[in-house]
mmCIF file of C-alpha atoms in Angstrom:
data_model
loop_
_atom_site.group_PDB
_atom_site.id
_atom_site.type_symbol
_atom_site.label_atom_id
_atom_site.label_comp_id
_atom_site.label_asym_id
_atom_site.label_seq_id
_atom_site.Cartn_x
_atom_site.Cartn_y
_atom_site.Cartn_z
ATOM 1 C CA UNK A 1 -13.756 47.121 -17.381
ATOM 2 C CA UNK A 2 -12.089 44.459 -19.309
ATOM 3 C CA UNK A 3 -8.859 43.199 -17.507
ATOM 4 C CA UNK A 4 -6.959 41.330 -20.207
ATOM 5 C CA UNK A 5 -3.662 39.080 -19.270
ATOM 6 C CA UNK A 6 -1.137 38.259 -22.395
ATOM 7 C CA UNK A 7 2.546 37.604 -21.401
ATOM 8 C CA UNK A 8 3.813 39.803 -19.036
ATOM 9 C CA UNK A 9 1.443 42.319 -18.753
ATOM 10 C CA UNK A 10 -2.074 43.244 -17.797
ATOM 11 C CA UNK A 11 -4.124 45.357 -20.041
ATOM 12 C CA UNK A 12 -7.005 47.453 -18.445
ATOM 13 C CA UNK A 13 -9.362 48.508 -21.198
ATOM 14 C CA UNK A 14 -12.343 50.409 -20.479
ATOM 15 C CA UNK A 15 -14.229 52.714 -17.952
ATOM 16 C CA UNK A 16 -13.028 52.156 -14.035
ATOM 17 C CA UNK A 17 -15.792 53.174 -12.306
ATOM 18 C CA UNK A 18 -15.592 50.645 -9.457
ATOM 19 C CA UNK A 19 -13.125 49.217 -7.495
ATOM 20 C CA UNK A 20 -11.440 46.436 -9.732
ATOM 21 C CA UNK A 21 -7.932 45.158 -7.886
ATOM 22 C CA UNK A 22 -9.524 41.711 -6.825
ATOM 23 C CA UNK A 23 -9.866 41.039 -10.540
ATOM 24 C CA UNK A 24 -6.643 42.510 -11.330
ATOM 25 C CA UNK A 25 -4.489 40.786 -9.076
ATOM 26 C CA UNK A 26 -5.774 37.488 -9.767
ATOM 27 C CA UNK A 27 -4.114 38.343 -13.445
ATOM 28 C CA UNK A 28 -0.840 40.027 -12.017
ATOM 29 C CA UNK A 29 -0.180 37.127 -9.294
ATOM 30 C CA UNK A 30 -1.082 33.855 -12.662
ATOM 31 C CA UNK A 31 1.270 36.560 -14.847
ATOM 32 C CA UNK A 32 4.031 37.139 -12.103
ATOM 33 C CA UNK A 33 4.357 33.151 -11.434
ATOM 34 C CA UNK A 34 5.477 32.908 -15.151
ATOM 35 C CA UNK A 35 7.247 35.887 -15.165
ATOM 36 C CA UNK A 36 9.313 36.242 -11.729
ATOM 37 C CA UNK A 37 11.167 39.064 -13.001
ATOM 38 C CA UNK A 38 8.669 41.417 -12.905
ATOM 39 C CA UNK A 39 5.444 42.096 -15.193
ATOM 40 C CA UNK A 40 3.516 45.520 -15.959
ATOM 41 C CA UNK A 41 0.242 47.209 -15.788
ATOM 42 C CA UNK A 42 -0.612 48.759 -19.081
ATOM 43 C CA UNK A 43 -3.192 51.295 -18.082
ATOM 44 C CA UNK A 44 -3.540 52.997 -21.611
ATOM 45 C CA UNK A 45 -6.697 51.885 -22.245
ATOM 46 C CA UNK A 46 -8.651 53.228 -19.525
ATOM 47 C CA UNK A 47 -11.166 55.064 -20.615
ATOM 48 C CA UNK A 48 -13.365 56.995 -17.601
ATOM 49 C CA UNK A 49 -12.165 57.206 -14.240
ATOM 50 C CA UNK A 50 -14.102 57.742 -10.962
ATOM 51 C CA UNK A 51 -13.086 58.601 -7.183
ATOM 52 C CA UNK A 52 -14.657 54.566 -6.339
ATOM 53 C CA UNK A 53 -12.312 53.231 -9.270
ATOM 54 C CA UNK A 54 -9.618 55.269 -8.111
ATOM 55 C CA UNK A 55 -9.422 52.751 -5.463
ATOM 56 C CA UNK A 56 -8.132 50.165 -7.418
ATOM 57 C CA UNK A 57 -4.869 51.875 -7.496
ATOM 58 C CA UNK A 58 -4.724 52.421 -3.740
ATOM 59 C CA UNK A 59 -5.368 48.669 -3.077
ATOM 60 C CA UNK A 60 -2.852 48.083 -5.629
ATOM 61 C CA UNK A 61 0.006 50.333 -4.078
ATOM 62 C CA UNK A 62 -0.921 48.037 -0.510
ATOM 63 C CA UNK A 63 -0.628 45.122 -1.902
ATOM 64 C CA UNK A 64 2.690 45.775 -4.100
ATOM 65 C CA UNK A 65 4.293 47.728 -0.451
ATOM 66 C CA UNK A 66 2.970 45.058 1.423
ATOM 67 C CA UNK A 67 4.233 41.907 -0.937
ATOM 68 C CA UNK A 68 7.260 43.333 -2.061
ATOM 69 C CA UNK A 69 5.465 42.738 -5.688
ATOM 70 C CA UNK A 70 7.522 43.319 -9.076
ATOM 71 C CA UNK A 71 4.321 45.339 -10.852
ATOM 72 C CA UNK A 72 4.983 48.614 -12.698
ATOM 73 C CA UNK A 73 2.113 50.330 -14.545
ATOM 74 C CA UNK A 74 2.692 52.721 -17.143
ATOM 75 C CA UNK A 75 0.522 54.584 -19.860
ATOM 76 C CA UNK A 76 -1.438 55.965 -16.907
ATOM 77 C CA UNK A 77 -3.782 58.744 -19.062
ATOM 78 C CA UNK A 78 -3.704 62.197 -18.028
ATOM 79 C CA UNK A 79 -7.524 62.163 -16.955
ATOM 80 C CA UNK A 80 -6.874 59.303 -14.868
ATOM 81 C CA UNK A 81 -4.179 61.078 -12.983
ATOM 82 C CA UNK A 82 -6.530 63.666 -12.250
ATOM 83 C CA UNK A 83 -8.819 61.416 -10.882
ATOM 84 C CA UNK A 84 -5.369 59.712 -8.380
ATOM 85 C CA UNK A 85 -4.432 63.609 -7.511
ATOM 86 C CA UNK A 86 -7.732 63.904 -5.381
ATOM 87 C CA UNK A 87 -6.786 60.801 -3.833
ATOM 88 C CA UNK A 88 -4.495 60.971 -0.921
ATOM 89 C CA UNK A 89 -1.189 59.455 -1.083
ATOM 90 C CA UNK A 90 -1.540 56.954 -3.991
ATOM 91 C CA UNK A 91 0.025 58.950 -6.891
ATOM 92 C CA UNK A 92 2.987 59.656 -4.794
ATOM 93 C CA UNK A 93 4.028 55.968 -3.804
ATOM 94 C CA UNK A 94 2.550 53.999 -6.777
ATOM 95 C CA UNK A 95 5.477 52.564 -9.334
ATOM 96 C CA UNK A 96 4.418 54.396 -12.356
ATOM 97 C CA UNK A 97 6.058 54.849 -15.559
ATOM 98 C CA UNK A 98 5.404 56.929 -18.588
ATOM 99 C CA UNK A 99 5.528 54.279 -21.249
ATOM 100 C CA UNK A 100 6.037 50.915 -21.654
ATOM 101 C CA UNK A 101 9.634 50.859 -22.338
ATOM 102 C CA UNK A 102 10.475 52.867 -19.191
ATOM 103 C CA UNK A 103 8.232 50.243 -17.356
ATOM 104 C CA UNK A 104 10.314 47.240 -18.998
ATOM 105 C CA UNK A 105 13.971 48.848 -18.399
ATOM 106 C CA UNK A 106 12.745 49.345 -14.612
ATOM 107 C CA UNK A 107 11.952 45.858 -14.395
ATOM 108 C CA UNK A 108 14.934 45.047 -16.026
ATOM 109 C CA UNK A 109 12.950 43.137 -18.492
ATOM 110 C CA UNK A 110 13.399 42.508 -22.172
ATOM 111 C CA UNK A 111 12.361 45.290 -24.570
ATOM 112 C CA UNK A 112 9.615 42.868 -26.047
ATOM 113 C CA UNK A 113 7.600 39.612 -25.010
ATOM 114 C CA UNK A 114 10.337 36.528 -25.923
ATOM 115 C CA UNK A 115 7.983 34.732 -28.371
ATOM 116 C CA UNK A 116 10.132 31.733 -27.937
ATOM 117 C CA UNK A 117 8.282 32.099 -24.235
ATOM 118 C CA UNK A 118 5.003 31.771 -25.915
ATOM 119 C CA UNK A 119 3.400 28.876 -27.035
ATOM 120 C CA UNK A 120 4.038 27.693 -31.042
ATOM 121 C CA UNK A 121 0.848 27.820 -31.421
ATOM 122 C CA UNK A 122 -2.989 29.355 -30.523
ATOM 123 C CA UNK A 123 -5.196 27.140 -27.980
ATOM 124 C CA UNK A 124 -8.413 27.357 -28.150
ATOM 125 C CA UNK A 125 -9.626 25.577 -25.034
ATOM 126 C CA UNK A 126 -13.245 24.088 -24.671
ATOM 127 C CA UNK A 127 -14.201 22.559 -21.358
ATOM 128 C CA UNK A 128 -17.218 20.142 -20.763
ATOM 129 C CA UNK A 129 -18.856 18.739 -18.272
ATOM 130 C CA UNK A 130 -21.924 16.038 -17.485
ATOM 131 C CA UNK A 131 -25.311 17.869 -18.082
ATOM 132 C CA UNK A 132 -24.169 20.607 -20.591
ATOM 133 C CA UNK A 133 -24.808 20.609 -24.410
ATOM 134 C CA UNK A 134 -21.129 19.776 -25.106
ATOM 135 C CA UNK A 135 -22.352 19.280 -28.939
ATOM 136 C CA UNK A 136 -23.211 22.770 -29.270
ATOM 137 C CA UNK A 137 -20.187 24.456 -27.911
ATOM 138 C CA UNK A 138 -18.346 22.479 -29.607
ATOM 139 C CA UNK A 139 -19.719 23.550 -32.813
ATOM 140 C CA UNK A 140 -18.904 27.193 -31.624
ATOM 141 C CA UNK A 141 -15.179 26.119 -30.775
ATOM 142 C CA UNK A 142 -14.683 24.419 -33.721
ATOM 143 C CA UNK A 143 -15.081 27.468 -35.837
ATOM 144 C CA UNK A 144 -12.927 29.590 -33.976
ATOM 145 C CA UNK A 145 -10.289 27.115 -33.742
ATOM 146 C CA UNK A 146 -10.500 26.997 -38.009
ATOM 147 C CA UNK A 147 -11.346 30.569 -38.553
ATOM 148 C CA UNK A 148 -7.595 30.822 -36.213
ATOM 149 C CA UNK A 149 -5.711 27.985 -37.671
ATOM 150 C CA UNK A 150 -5.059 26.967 -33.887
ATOM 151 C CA UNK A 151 -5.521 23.611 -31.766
ATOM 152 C CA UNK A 152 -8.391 22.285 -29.883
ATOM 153 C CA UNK A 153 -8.031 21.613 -26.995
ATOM 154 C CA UNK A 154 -10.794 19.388 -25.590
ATOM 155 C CA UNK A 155 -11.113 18.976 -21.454
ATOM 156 C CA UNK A 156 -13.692 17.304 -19.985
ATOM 157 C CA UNK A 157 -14.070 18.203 -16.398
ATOM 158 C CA UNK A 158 -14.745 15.106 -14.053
ATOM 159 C CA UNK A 159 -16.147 16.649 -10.592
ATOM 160 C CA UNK A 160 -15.170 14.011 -8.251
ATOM 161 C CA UNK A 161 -17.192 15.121 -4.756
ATOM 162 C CA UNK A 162 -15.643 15.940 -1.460
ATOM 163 C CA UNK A 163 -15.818 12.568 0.235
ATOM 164 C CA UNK A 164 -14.303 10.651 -1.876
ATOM 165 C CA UNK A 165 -10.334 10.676 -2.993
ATOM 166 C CA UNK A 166 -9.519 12.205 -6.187
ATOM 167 C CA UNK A 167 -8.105 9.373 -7.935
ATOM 168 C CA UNK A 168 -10.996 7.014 -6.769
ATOM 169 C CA UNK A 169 -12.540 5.082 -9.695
ATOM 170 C CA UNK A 170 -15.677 6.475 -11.046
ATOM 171 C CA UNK A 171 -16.450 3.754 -13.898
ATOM 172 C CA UNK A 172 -19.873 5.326 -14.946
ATOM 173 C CA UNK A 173 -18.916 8.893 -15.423
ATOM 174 C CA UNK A 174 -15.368 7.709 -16.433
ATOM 175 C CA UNK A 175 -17.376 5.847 -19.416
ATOM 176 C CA UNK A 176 -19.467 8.618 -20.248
ATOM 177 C CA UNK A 177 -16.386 11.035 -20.125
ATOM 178 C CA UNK A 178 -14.591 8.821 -22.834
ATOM 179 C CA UNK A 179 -17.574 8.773 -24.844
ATOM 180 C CA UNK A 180 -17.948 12.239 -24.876
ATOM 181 C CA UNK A 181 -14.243 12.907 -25.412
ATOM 182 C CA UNK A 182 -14.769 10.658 -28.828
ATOM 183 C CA UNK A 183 -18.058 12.075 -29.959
ATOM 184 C CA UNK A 184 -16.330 15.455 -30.237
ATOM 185 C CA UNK A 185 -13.138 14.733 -31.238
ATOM 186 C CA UNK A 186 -14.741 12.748 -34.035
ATOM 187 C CA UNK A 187 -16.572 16.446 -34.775
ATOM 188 C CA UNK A 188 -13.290 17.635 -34.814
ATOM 189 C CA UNK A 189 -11.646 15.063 -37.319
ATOM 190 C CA UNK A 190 -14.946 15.650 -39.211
ATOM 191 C CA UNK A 191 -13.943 19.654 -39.494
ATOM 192 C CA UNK A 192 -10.418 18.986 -40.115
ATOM 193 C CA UNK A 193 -9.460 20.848 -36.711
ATOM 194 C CA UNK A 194 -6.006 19.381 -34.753
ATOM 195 C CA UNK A 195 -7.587 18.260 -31.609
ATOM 196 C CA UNK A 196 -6.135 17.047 -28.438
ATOM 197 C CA UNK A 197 -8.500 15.447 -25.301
ATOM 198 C CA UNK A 198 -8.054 14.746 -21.826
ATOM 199 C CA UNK A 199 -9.793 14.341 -19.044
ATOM 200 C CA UNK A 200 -9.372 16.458 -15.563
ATOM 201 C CA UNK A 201 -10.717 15.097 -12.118
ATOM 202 C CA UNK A 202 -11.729 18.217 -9.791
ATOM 203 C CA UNK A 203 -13.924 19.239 -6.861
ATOM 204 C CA UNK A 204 -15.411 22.363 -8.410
ATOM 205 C CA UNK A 205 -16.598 23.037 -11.984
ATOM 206 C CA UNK A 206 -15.182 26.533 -12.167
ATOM 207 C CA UNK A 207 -12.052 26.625 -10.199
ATOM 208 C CA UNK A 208 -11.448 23.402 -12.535
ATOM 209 C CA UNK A 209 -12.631 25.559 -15.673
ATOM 210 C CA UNK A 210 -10.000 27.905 -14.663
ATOM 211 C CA UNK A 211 -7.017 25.763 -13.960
ATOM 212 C CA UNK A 212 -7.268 23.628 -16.757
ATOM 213 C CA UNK A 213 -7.131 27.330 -18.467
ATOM 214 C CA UNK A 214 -3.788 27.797 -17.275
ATOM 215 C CA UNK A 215 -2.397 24.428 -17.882
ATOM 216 C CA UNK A 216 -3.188 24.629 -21.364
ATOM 217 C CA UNK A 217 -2.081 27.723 -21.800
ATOM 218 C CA UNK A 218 -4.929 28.664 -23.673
ATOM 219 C CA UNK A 219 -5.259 31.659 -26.179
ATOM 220 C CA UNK A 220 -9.318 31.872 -25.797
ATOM 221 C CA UNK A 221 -11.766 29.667 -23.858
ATOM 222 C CA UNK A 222 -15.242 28.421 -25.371
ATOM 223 C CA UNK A 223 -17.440 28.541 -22.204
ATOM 224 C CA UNK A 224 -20.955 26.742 -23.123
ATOM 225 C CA UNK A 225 -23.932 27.518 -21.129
ATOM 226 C CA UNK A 226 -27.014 25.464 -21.107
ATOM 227 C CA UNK A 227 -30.402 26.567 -20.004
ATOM 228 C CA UNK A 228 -31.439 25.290 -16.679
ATOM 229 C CA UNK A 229 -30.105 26.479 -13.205
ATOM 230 C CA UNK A 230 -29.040 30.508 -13.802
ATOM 231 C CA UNK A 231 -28.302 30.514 -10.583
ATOM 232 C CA UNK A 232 -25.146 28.090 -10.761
ATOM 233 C CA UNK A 233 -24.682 29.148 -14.566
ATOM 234 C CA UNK A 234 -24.427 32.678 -13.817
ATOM 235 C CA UNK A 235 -21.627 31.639 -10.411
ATOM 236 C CA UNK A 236 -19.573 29.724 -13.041
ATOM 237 C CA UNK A 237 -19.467 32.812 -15.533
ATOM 238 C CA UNK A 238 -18.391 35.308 -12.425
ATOM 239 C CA UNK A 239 -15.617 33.153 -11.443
ATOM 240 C CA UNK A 240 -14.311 32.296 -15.253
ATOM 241 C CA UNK A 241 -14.705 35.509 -16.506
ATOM 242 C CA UNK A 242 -12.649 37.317 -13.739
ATOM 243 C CA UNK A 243 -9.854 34.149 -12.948
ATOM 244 C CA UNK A 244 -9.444 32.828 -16.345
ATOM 245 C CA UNK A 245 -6.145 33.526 -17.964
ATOM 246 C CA UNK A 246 -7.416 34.582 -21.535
ATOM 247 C CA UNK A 247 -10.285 35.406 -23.454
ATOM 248 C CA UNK A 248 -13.351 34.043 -22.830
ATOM 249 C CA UNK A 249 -16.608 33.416 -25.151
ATOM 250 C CA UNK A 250 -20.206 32.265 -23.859
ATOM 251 C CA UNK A 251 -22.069 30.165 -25.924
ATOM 252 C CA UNK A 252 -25.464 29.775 -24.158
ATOM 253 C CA UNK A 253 -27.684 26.962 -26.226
ATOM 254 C CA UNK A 254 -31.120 27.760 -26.921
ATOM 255 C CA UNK A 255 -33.773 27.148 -24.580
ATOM 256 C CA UNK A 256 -35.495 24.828 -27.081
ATOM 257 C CA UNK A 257 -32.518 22.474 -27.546
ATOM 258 C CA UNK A 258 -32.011 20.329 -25.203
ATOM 259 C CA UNK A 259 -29.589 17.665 -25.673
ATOM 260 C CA UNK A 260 -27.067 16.993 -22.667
ATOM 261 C CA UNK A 261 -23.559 14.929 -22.444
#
C-alpha cells in the first residue's frame, strides 16, 4: 500500500491487505494543518481489499467521530465496498462520496488544488548526516533535481544529544557540517543545479529527516543509506517512509565504497 500526500488529499494506491490508518493519518493530520477547511481521501486506487484492511476504514470512521475531523473519501471501488458491507457499522457512518467533486463541494472546498497554494517550484530535498556517504546521494539527487528542472535543497541534520540544549555550540561537528554543506553545494554548482543549504539541529535523525521534509515543502526526498548498522538503517527507513510528506527514494551505497561525511 502506497499512501501518497499532494495538496489536499491522500491517495491510497495499491492492495489493503492490512490495517493501514496509523500511516494514513499521519498524512491526513500534516495535510489537514495546511488545509483547515477540510481535505479528502481518494480511495480510487485501491486495488485488493481484505476483512484485516477493512479495518483501516473503521479506525478511520473513530477517529474522524471522535476528532470532529474534516476528511471525506471518495472513489471508494465497488470491490472495496464489498469488502466494508461484511463489516459492521463502518459503511453506514463513514463520510463517503462518489467522486471527487462531490467530496470537494461537501467540504466546501475549491473545485481544484489553488496552485498559487503550491510552491513555484519542485524541491527535491536531500538530507545528510555525520557517518553517511553524503557524496553518493548526492550524486543521486543531483540528477533528479536536473532530470526535474527543480531546486536542491541541501539539509544537513546536526543531532545535538539529550543532555545538552539545542542551541549549545558544537564547534567540531558545526565545522564538519559547513564543510560538508560546501563540498556538495560545490557538486551542485559543478552540475549547474540551483541549490540552497542549511543546517538543522535535532535530537533524532528521522523525526528530523521528516520535519525538515515538511519545512521545505519538498516534492521528493533523496534518502541515502550507507552500509553498516541495518538495524538503525532499516528504523530510519520505517519512520521516513510512512511520516514523510512526499515521495521518497533510497539510495543505499555499495558495500565496497566506503567514504563517510
Amino acid at each position: 500500500m502506497i499512501v501518497e500526500a499532494r495538496n489536499d488529499t491522500v491517495n491510497l494506491l495499491g492492495a489493503l491487505t492490512k490495517n493501514h490508518w496509523q500511516t494514513i493519518k499521519a498524512a491526513a493530520n500534516l495535510l489537514l494543518k495546511r488545509n483547515p477547511a477540510g481535505i479528502i481521501i481518494n480511495c480510487s486506487g485501491i486495488t485488493e481489499c481484505t476483512e484485516e484492511g477493512a479495518e483501516t476504514f473503521a479506525d478511520a470512521q473513530a477517529y474522524i467521530q471522535k476528532h470532529g475531523a474534516r476528511i471525506v473519501l471518495c472513489d471508494i471501488p465497488e470491490h472495496v465496498m464489498e469488502v466494508l458491507r461484511r463489516v459492521p457499522g463502518v459503511r453506514s457512518q463513514l463520510p463517503v462520496a462518489c467522486t471527487m467533486a462531490q467530496a470537494r463541494a461537501s467540504l466546501g472546498l475549491p473545485s481544484a488544488y489553488e496552485a498559487s497554494e503550491a510552491p513555484a517550484e519542485k524541491i527535491v530535498l536531500l538530507p545528510v548526516w555525520e557517518g553517511m556517504n553524503a557524496p553518493y546521494a548526492a550524486q543521486h539527487a543531483l540528477h533528479m533535481t536536473k532530470d526535474q528542472r527543480a531546486v536542491l535543497h541541501i539539509v544537513y541534520i546536526l543531532l545535538v544529544p539529550q543532555k545538552l540544549a539545542l542551541t549549545t555550540p558544537m564547534p567540531e561537528q558545526e565545522e564538519r557540517a559547513h564543510q560538508t554543506l560546501t563540498e556538495l553545494e560545490e557538486m551542485a554548482r559543478r552540475a549547474r543545479v540551483k541549490v540552497e543549504k542549511r543546517v538543522e539541529r535535532c535530537r533524532d535523525l528521522a523525526r528530523g529527516i521528516v520535519t525538515v521534509a515538511e519545512q521545505e515543502r519538498a516534492s521528493q526526498l533523496v534518502l541515502g543509506i550507507t552500509p553498516g548498522d541495518m538495524a538503525a538503517a532499516n528504523g530510519l527507513l520505517t519512520t521516513v517512509l510512512q511520516k514523510a510528506p512526499c515521495e521518497v527514494l533510497v539510495v543505499r551505497a555499495p558495500a565496497a565504497v566506503g567514504q563517510t561525511v
